[in-house]
Amino acid sequence: MIAPRPLYITGNESCQVIWENPALKVNRPGKACEWFPLTRISRIAVIGAVEWEMAALLACAQAGISICFFDHHGTLHARWLGVRNERESLIQRLADALTRPDGPARYADWRNGIEHMAARSAARRLGLNEWQTVEPCVLRQQFYRYSTPSQRQFRAAWRALLLSEVTAQLMQLGLDGRSDWLQHTPVDIANDCCTILAWDYETSIMRCSDINPALQHVVQCFQADYPHTERLIRGLFNKLHRWLVEMF
């Protein structure tokens, strides 16, 4: 059996995604139509303006396939979450924690602490003298200020792909469109995890001055490094789970 893989759709206003059971049909002007069976898709990242048929969106939701919509600069515009039948302990514990009066504040403390460690690790690998005391927001501003346009484009596209993957893995753990508690808390767990994980890649980005920002190249790099990325995501989820067990 072929393992499900991410589907990346780059298009414009003339690109259409249609549901033809059991597959998504992608129409692009001047190109042959493509069919992608849902059983072979783990998640979907859409870059640019793509017209979606509602039946195609609903089919993805019912199959538990998340869809993230980005512009060509890597900015997230929307996320489409499906419905899964299982809710595992990490998501249930997180929901219980965030509905407590002190839950969001305690979660914010955990998130900030983990990001501080991740940012300082990146600063240490880059050889910065004050890596032990650096603040993530300050370091992020410095990285942006001293980045080339190519590095900035690569970083934005990489983060978009990372966010798409984090969203998909959270769905596998039970976070989906029926998670009503998401509507009543300021916490964006997927974005928070993505922000923490992104520090791991800053070292290689900042050291590569001639980096290729073309989206196809970024996707190739992301897929080549996917086993490492998956381990990082699972590791962060495990840290969050252990913290929830200890604190709540």
Coordinates of C-alpha atoms in Angstrom, one line a residue:
M1 CA 0.0 0.0 0.0
I2 CA 1.3 3.4 -0.9
A3 CA 1.7 5.7 2.1
P4 CA -0.2 9.0 1.9
R5 CA 1.9 12.0 0.9
P6 CA 1.4 15.8 1.1
L7 CA -0.2 17.4 -1.9
Y8 CA 1.0 20.9 -3.0
I9 CA -1.2 22.8 -5.4
T10 CA 0.2 26.0 -6.9
G11 CA -2.2 27.9 -9.1
N12 CA -4.0 31.1 -10.1
E13 CA -7.6 32.1 -10.5
S14 CA -8.0 29.8 -13.4
C15 CA -6.9 26.7 -11.4
Q16 CA -9.8 24.5 -10.2
V17 CA -10.1 21.6 -7.8
I18 CA -13.1 19.4 -8.4
W19 CA -14.4 16.3 -6.6
E20 CA -14.6 13.2 -8.8
N21 CA -15.1 10.3 -6.4
P22 CA -12.7 8.9 -5.1
A23 CA -10.2 11.6 -6.2
L24 CA -9.6 15.3 -6.4
K25 CA -9.4 16.6 -10.0
V26 CA -7.1 19.5 -10.6
N27 CA -7.7 21.6 -13.7
R28 CA -5.1 24.0 -15.0
P29 CA -5.5 25.9 -18.3
G30 CA -3.2 24.6 -21.0
K31 CA -2.2 21.5 -19.0
A32 CA -3.6 18.0 -18.7
C33 CA -5.9 17.3 -15.8
E34 CA -4.6 15.5 -12.8
W35 CA -6.3 13.2 -10.4
F36 CA -5.3 12.6 -6.8
P37 CA -7.1 9.9 -4.8
L38 CA -7.8 10.9 -1.2
T39 CA -6.4 7.7 0.1
R40 CA -3.0 8.9 -1.1
I41 CA -3.1 12.4 0.4
S42 CA -2.0 13.1 4.0
R43 CA -2.6 16.9 3.8
I44 CA -2.9 19.7 1.3
A45 CA -1.1 23.0 1.0
V46 CA -2.6 25.5 -1.5
I47 CA -0.3 28.3 -2.8
G48 CA -2.0 31.1 -4.7
A49 CA -5.6 31.6 -5.8
V50 CA -7.2 28.3 -6.5
E51 CA -11.0 27.8 -7.1
W52 CA -12.3 24.9 -5.0
E53 CA -15.6 23.1 -5.5
M54 CA -17.5 22.7 -2.2
A55 CA -17.9 19.0 -2.8
A56 CA -14.1 18.7 -2.9
L57 CA -13.7 20.6 0.3
L58 CA -16.3 18.4 2.1
A59 CA -14.7 15.3 0.8
C60 CA -11.4 16.3 2.3
A61 CA -13.1 17.2 5.6
Q62 CA -14.8 13.8 5.8
A63 CA -11.5 12.1 5.0
G64 CA -9.7 14.0 7.8
I65 CA -7.4 15.8 5.4
S66 CA -6.4 19.4 6.4
I67 CA -6.0 22.1 3.8
C68 CA -3.9 25.3 4.4
F69 CA -4.3 28.2 2.0
F70 CA -1.2 30.5 1.5
D71 CA -0.4 33.4 -0.8
H72 CA 2.8 33.3 -2.9
H73 CA 4.7 35.0 0.0
G74 CA 3.9 32.2 2.4
T75 CA 1.3 34.1 4.4
L76 CA -1.4 31.8 5.8
H77 CA -4.9 33.0 4.8
A78 CA -7.1 30.1 6.0
R79 CA -7.2 26.5 7.3
W80 CA -9.8 23.9 6.5
L81 CA -10.1 21.2 9.2
G82 CA -11.9 18.0 8.7
V83 CA -13.6 15.7 11.2
R84 CA -12.0 12.7 12.8
N85 CA -13.6 10.1 15.0
E86 CA -11.0 9.7 17.6
R87 CA -9.8 12.2 20.3
E88 CA -6.5 11.2 21.9
S89 CA -5.3 12.3 25.3
L90 CA -3.0 15.1 24.1
I91 CA -5.9 17.1 22.5
Q92 CA -8.3 16.2 25.3
R93 CA -5.9 17.3 28.0
L94 CA -5.1 20.5 26.1
A95 CA -8.8 21.3 25.8
D96 CA -9.4 20.7 29.5
A97 CA -6.4 22.9 30.4
L98 CA -7.4 25.8 28.2
T99 CA -10.9 25.9 29.5
R100 CA -9.7 26.4 33.0
P101 CA -9.5 30.1 34.2
D102 CA -5.7 29.9 34.6
G103 CA -5.2 27.6 31.6
P104 CA -4.3 30.1 28.8
A105 CA -1.8 32.0 31.0
R106 CA -0.1 28.8 32.2
Y107 CA 0.1 27.5 28.6
A108 CA 1.6 30.8 27.5
D109 CA 4.3 30.5 30.1
W110 CA 5.1 27.0 28.8
R111 CA 5.1 28.1 25.2
N112 CA 7.4 31.1 25.9
G113 CA 9.8 29.0 27.9
I114 CA 10.1 26.4 25.1
E115 CA 10.6 29.1 22.5
H116 CA 13.3 30.8 24.6
M117 CA 15.2 27.5 24.6
A118 CA 14.8 27.0 20.9
A119 CA 15.9 30.5 20.0
R120 CA 18.9 30.3 22.3
S121 CA 19.9 27.0 20.8
A122 CA 19.8 28.6 17.3
A123 CA 21.8 31.6 18.5
R124 CA 24.4 29.2 20.0
R125 CA 24.8 27.2 16.8
L126 CA 25.3 30.5 14.9
G127 CA 28.1 31.4 17.4
L128 CA 26.4 34.5 18.8
N129 CA 28.3 35.7 22.0
E130 CA 25.1 36.5 24.0
W131 CA 23.2 33.4 23.1
Q132 CA 22.4 32.6 26.7
T133 CA 20.4 35.8 27.2
V134 CA 18.9 36.5 23.8
E135 CA 15.2 37.2 23.5
P136 CA 13.3 35.4 20.7
C137 CA 11.6 38.6 19.5
V138 CA 14.9 40.5 19.3
L139 CA 16.7 37.6 17.6
R140 CA 13.9 37.2 15.1
Q141 CA 14.1 40.9 14.2
Q142 CA 17.9 40.6 13.8
F143 CA 17.6 37.6 11.6
Y144 CA 15.1 39.5 9.4
R145 CA 17.2 42.6 9.3
Y146 CA 20.4 40.8 8.2
S147 CA 18.7 38.3 5.8
T148 CA 18.9 38.7 2.1
P149 CA 15.6 38.9 0.1
S150 CA 16.1 35.3 -1.0
Q151 CA 16.5 34.1 2.6
R152 CA 13.4 36.0 3.6
Q153 CA 11.4 34.4 0.8
F154 CA 12.8 30.9 1.6
R155 CA 12.0 31.3 5.3
A156 CA 8.4 32.4 4.6
A157 CA 7.7 29.5 2.2
W158 CA 9.4 27.0 4.6
R159 CA 7.3 28.2 7.5
A160 CA 4.1 27.8 5.3
L161 CA 4.9 24.2 4.6
L162 CA 5.8 23.6 8.2
L163 CA 2.5 25.0 9.4
S164 CA 0.7 22.8 7.0
E165 CA 2.4 19.7 8.3
V166 CA 1.9 20.7 12.0
T167 CA -1.8 21.2 11.3
A168 CA -2.1 17.8 9.6
Q169 CA -0.4 16.0 12.5
L170 CA -2.6 17.8 15.1
M171 CA -5.6 16.5 13.2
Q172 CA -4.3 13.0 13.4
L173 CA -4.3 13.5 17.2
G174 CA -7.9 14.6 17.2
L175 CA -7.8 18.4 16.7
D176 CA -10.5 19.0 14.1
G177 CA -13.4 21.2 13.1
R178 CA -15.6 19.9 16.0
S179 CA -13.1 21.3 18.6
D180 CA -15.5 24.0 19.9
W181 CA -13.1 25.1 22.6
L182 CA -10.8 26.5 19.8
Q183 CA -13.4 29.2 19.2
H184 CA -13.3 30.4 22.8
T185 CA -9.6 30.7 23.5
P186 CA -6.9 33.0 22.0
V187 CA -4.5 30.0 21.7
D188 CA -3.4 29.0 18.2
I189 CA -1.7 25.7 19.0
A190 CA -0.6 25.0 15.4
N191 CA 0.9 28.4 14.9
D192 CA 2.6 28.3 18.3
C193 CA 4.2 24.9 17.5
C194 CA 5.3 26.2 14.1
T195 CA 6.9 29.2 15.7
I196 CA 8.9 27.1 18.1
L197 CA 9.9 24.5 15.5
A198 CA 11.0 27.1 12.9
W199 CA 14.0 28.1 15.1
D200 CA 15.6 24.7 14.3
Y201 CA 16.0 25.8 10.6
E202 CA 17.3 29.3 11.2
T203 CA 20.9 28.2 11.4
S204 CA 21.0 26.6 7.9
I205 CA 19.0 29.5 6.4
M206 CA 21.2 32.2 7.8
R207 CA 24.4 30.4 6.8
C208 CA 23.3 30.0 3.2
S209 CA 23.6 33.4 1.4
D210 CA 22.9 32.0 -2.1
I211 CA 19.7 30.1 -1.0
N212 CA 17.2 29.4 -3.8
P213 CA 13.8 30.8 -2.8
A214 CA 11.8 29.3 -5.7
L215 CA 8.8 27.5 -4.3
Q216 CA 9.6 24.2 -6.1
H217 CA 13.0 24.2 -4.6
V218 CA 11.7 24.9 -1.1
V219 CA 9.2 22.1 -1.4
Q220 CA 12.0 19.7 -2.5
C221 CA 14.2 20.8 0.4
F222 CA 11.2 20.4 2.8
Q223 CA 10.4 16.9 1.6
A224 CA 14.1 15.8 1.7
D225 CA 14.3 16.9 5.3
Y226 CA 10.9 15.5 6.2
P227 CA 12.0 12.7 8.5
H228 CA 13.9 15.2 10.7
T229 CA 10.9 17.6 10.6
E230 CA 8.5 14.8 11.6
R231 CA 10.7 13.8 14.6
L232 CA 10.9 17.5 15.7
I233 CA 7.1 17.8 15.6
R234 CA 6.5 14.5 17.5
G235 CA 9.1 15.5 20.0
L236 CA 7.4 18.9 20.7
F237 CA 4.0 17.2 21.0
N238 CA 5.5 14.8 23.5
K239 CA 6.9 17.7 25.6
L240 CA 3.5 19.4 25.6
H241 CA 1.8 16.2 26.6
R242 CA 4.2 15.6 29.5
W243 CA 3.7 19.2 30.7
L244 CA 0.0 18.8 30.6
V245 CA 0.1 15.6 32.6
E246 CA 2.4 17.2 35.2
M247 CA 0.5 20.5 35.5
F248 CA -3.1 19.5 35.2

